[in-house]
PDB file of C-alpha atoms in Angstrom:
ATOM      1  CA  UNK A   1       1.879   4.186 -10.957  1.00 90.00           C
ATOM      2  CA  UNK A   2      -1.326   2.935 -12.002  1.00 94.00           C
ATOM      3  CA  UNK A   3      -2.487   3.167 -15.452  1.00 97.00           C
ATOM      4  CA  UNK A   4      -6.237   2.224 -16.065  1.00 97.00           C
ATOM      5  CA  UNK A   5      -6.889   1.916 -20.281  1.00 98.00           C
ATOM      6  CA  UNK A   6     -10.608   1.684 -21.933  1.00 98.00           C
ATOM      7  CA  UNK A   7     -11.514  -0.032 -19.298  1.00 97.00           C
ATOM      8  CA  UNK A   8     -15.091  -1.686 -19.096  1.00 97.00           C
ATOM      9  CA  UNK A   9     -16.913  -3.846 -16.720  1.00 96.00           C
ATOM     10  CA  UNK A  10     -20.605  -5.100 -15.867  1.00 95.00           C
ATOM     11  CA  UNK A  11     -22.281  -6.426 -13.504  1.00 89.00           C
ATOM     12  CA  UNK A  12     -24.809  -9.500 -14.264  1.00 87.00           C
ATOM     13  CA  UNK A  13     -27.637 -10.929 -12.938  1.00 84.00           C
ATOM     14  CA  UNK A  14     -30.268 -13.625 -14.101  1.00 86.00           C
ATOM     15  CA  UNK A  15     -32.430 -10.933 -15.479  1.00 88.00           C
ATOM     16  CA  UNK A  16     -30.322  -8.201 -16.065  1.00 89.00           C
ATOM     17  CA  UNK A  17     -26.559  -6.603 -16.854  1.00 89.00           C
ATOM     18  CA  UNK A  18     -25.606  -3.213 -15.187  1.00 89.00           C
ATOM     19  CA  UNK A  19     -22.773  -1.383 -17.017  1.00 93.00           C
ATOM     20  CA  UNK A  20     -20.453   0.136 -14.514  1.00 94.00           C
ATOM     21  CA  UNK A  21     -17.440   1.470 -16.864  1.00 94.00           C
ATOM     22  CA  UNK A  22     -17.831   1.872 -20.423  1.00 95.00           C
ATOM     23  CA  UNK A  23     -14.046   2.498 -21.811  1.00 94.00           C
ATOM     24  CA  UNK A  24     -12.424   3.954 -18.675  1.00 96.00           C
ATOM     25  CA  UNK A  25      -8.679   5.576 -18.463  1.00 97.00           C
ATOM     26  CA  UNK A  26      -6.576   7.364 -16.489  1.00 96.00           C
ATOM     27  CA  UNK A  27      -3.123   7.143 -14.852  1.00 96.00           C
ATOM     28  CA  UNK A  28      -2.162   8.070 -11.039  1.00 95.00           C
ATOM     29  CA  UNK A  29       1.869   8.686 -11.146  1.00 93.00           C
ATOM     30  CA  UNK A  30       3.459   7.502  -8.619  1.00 88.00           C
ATOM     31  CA  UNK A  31       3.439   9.705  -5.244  1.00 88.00           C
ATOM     32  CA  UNK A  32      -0.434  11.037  -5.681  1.00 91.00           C
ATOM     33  CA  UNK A  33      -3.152  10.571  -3.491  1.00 92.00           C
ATOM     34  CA  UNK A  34      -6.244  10.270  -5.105  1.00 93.00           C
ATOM     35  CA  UNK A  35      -9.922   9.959  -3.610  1.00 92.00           C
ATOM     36  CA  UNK A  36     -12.643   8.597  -4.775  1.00 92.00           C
ATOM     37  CA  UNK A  37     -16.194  10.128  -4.121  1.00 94.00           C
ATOM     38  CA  UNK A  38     -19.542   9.659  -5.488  1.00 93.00           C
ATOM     39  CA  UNK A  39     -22.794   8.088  -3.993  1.00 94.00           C
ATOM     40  CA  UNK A  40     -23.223   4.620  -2.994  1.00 92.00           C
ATOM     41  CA  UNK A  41     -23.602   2.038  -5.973  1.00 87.00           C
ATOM     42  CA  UNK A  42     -21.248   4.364  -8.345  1.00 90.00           C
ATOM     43  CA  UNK A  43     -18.318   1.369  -8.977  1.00 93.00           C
ATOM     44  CA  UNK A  44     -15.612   3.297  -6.318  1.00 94.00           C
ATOM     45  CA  UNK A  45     -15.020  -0.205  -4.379  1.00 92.00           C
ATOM     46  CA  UNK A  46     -15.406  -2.388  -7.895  1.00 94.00           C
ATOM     47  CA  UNK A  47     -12.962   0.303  -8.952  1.00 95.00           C
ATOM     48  CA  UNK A  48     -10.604  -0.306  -5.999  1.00 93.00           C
ATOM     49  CA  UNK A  49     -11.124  -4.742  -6.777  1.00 93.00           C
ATOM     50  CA  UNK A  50     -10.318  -4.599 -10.283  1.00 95.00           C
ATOM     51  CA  UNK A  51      -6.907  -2.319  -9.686  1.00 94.00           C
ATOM     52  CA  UNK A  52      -6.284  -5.306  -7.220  1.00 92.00           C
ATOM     53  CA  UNK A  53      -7.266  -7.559  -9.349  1.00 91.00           C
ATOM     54  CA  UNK A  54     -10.304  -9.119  -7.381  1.00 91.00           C
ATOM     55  CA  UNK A  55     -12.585  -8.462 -10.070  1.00 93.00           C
ATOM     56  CA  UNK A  56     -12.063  -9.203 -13.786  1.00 94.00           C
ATOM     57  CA  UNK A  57     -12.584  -6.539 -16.143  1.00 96.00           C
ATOM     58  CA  UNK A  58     -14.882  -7.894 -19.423  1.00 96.00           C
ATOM     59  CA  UNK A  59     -12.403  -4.945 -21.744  1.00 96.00           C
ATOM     60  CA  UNK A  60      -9.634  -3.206 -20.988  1.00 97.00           C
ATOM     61  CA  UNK A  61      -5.913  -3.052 -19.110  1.00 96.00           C
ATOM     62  CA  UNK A  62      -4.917  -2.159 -15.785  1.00 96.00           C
ATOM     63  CA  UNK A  63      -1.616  -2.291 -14.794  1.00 94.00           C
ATOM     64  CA  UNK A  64       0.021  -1.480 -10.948  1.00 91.00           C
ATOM     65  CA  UNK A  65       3.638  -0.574 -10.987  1.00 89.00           C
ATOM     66  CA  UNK A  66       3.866  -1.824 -14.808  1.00 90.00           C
ATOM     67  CA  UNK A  67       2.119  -5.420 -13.658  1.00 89.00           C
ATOM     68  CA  UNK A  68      -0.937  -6.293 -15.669  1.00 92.00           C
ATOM     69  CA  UNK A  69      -3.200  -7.339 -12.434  1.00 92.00           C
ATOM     70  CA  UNK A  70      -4.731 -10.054 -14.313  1.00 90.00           C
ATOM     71  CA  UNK A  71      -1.279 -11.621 -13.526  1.00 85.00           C
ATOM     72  CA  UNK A  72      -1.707 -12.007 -10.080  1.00 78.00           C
ATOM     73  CA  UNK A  73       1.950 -12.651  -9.526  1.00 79.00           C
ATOM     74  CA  UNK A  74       4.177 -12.020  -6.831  1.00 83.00           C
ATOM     75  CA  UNK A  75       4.977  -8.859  -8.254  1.00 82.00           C
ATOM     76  CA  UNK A  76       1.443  -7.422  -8.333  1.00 83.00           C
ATOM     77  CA  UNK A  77       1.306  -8.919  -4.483  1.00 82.00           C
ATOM     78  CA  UNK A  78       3.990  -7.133  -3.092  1.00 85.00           C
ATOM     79  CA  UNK A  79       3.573  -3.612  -5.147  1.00 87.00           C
ATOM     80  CA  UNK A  80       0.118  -3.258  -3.532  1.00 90.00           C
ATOM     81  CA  UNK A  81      -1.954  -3.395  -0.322  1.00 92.00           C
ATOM     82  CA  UNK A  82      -5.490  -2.931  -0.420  1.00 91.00           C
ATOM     83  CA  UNK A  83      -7.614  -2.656   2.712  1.00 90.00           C
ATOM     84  CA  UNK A  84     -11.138  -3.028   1.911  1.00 84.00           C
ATOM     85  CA  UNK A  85     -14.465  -1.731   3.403  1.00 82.00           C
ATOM     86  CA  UNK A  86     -15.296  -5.298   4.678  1.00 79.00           C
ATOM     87  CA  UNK A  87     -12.909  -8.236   5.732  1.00 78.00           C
ATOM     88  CA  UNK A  88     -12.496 -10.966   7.919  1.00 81.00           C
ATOM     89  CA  UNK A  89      -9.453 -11.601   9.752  1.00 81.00           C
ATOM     90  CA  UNK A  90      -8.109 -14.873  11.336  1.00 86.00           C
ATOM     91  CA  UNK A  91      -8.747 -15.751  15.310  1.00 90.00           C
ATOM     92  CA  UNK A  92      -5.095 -14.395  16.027  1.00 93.00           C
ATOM     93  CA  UNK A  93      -3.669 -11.918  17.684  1.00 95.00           C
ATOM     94  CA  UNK A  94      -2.562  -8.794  15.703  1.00 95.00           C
ATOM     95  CA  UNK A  95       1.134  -9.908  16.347  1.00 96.00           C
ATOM     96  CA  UNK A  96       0.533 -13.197  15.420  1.00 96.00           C
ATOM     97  CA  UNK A  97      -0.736 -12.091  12.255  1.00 94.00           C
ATOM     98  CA  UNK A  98       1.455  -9.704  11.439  1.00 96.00           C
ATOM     99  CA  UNK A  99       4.610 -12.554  11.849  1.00 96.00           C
ATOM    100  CA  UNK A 100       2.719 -15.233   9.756  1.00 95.00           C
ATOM    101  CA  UNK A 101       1.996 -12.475   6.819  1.00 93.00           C
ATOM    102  CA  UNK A 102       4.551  -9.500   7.031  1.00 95.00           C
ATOM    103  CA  UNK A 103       7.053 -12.195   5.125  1.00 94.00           C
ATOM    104  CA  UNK A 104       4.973 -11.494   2.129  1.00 92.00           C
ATOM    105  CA  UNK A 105       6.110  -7.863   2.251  1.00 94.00           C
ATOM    106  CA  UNK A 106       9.553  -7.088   1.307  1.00 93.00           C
ATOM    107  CA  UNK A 107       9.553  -3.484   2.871  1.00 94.00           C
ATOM    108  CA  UNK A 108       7.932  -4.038   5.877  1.00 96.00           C
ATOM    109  CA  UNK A 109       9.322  -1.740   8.507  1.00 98.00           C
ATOM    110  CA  UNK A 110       8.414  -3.171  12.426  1.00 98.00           C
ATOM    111  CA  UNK A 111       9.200   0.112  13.614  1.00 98.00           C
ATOM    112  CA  UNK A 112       6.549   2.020  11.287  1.00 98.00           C
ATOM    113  CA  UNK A 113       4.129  -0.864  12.796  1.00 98.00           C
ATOM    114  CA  UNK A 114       4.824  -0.599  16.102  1.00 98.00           C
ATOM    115  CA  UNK A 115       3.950   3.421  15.658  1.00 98.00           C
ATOM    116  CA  UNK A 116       1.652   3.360  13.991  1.00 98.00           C
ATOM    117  CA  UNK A 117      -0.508   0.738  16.774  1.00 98.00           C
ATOM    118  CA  UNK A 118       0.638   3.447  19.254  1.00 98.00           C
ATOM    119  CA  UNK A 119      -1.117   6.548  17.224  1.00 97.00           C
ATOM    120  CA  UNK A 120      -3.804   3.989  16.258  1.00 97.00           C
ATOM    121  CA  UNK A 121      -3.949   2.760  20.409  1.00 97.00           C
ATOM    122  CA  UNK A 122      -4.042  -0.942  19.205  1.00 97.00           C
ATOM    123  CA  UNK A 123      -3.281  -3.110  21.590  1.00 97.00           C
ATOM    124  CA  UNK A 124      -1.400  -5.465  19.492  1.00 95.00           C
ATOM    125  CA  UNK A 125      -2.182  -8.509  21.933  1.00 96.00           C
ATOM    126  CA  UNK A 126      -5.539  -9.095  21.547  1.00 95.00           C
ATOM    127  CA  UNK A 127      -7.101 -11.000  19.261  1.00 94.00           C
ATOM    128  CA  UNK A 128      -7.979  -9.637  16.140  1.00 93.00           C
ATOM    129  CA  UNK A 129     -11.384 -11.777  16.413  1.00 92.00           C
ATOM    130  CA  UNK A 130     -11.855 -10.237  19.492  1.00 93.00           C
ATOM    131  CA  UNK A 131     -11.379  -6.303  18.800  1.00 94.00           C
ATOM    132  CA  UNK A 132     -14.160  -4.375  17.175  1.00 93.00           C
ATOM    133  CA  UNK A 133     -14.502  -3.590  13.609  1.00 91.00           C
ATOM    134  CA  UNK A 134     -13.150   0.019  14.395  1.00 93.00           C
ATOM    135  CA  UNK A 135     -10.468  -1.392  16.141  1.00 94.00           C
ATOM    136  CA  UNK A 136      -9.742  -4.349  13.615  1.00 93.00           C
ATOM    137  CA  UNK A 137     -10.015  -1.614  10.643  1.00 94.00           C
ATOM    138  CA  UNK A 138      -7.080   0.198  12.482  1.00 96.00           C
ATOM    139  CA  UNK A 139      -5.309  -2.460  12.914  1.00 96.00           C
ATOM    140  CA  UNK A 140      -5.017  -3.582   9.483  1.00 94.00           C
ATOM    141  CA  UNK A 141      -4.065  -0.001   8.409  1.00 96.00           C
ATOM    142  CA  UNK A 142      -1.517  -0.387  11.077  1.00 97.00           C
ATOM    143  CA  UNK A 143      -0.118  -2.808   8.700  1.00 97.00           C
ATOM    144  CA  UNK A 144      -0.673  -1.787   5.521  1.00 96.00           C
ATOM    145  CA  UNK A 145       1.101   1.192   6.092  1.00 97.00           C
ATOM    146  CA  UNK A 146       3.589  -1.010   7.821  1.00 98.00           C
ATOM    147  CA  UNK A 147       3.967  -3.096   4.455  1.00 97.00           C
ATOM    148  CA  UNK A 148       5.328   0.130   2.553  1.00 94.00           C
ATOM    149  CA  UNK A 149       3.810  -0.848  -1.070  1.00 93.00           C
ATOM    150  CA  UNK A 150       4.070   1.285  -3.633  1.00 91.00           C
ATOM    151  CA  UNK A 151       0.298   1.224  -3.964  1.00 91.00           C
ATOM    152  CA  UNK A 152      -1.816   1.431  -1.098  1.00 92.00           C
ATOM    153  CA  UNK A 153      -5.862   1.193  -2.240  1.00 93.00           C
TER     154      UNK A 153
END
């Protein structure tokens, strides 16, 4: 579950502050699939970095699976994935990156992976420097789904 309370946040620059939530809430149970539309420059990706706690909020709570994300625990790391719109990815091959980092996950499930690269038709040789950003894009959902968090973003 996610649970999102009066939540505000701004952005600031040297001449300026842009408001992006004034007093936010809501709560996702557990099990939903919620998407987020509206036009570009609307807060859906700040949205998606301050329930991961990339961004800090100036007023309010979120908390993922009970974890207040400002906590950046171990807890909050293994409850949720989060695969952004950009990313960079290390000059390894997709298995080699999935054995250095899949340790992190408690539920990951090989088998899921290993599907989920054959639907996807990722080679999981190649280098992840070396695949396109389609390709690279489906191969990190390859294993964030593969990670089975509670919270995927």
């Amino acid at each position: 579950m996610i649970e999102i309370r009066n939540l505000k946040f701004s952005y600031f620059t040297l001449k300026s502050r842009t408001e992006v939530f004034d007093s936010l809430s809501m709560m996702i149970p557990s099990g939903e699939i919620v998407g987020l539309l509206g036009r570009n420059g609307t807060g859906k990706s700040t949205l998606l970095n301050l329930m991961a706690g990339l961004l800090d909020a100036d007023a309010g709570t979120i908390a993922v699976e009970g974890v207040d994300v400002t906590q950046r625990g171990t807890t909050l790391y293994t409850s949720l994935m989060i695969v952004p719109e950009e990313f960079s990815l290390p000059q390894l091959t997709l298995d080699r990156f999935v054995k250095v980092t899949a340790p992190f996950y408690p539920n990951y499930d090989e088998a899921r992976f290993a599907d989920c690269c054959s639907r996807f038709e990722v080679n999981r040789a190649v280098r992840l420097d070396r695949m396109s950003m389609g390709q690279r894009k489906k191969a990190y959902l390859a294993f964030a789904l593969a990670c089975n968090t509670p919270v995927l973003l």
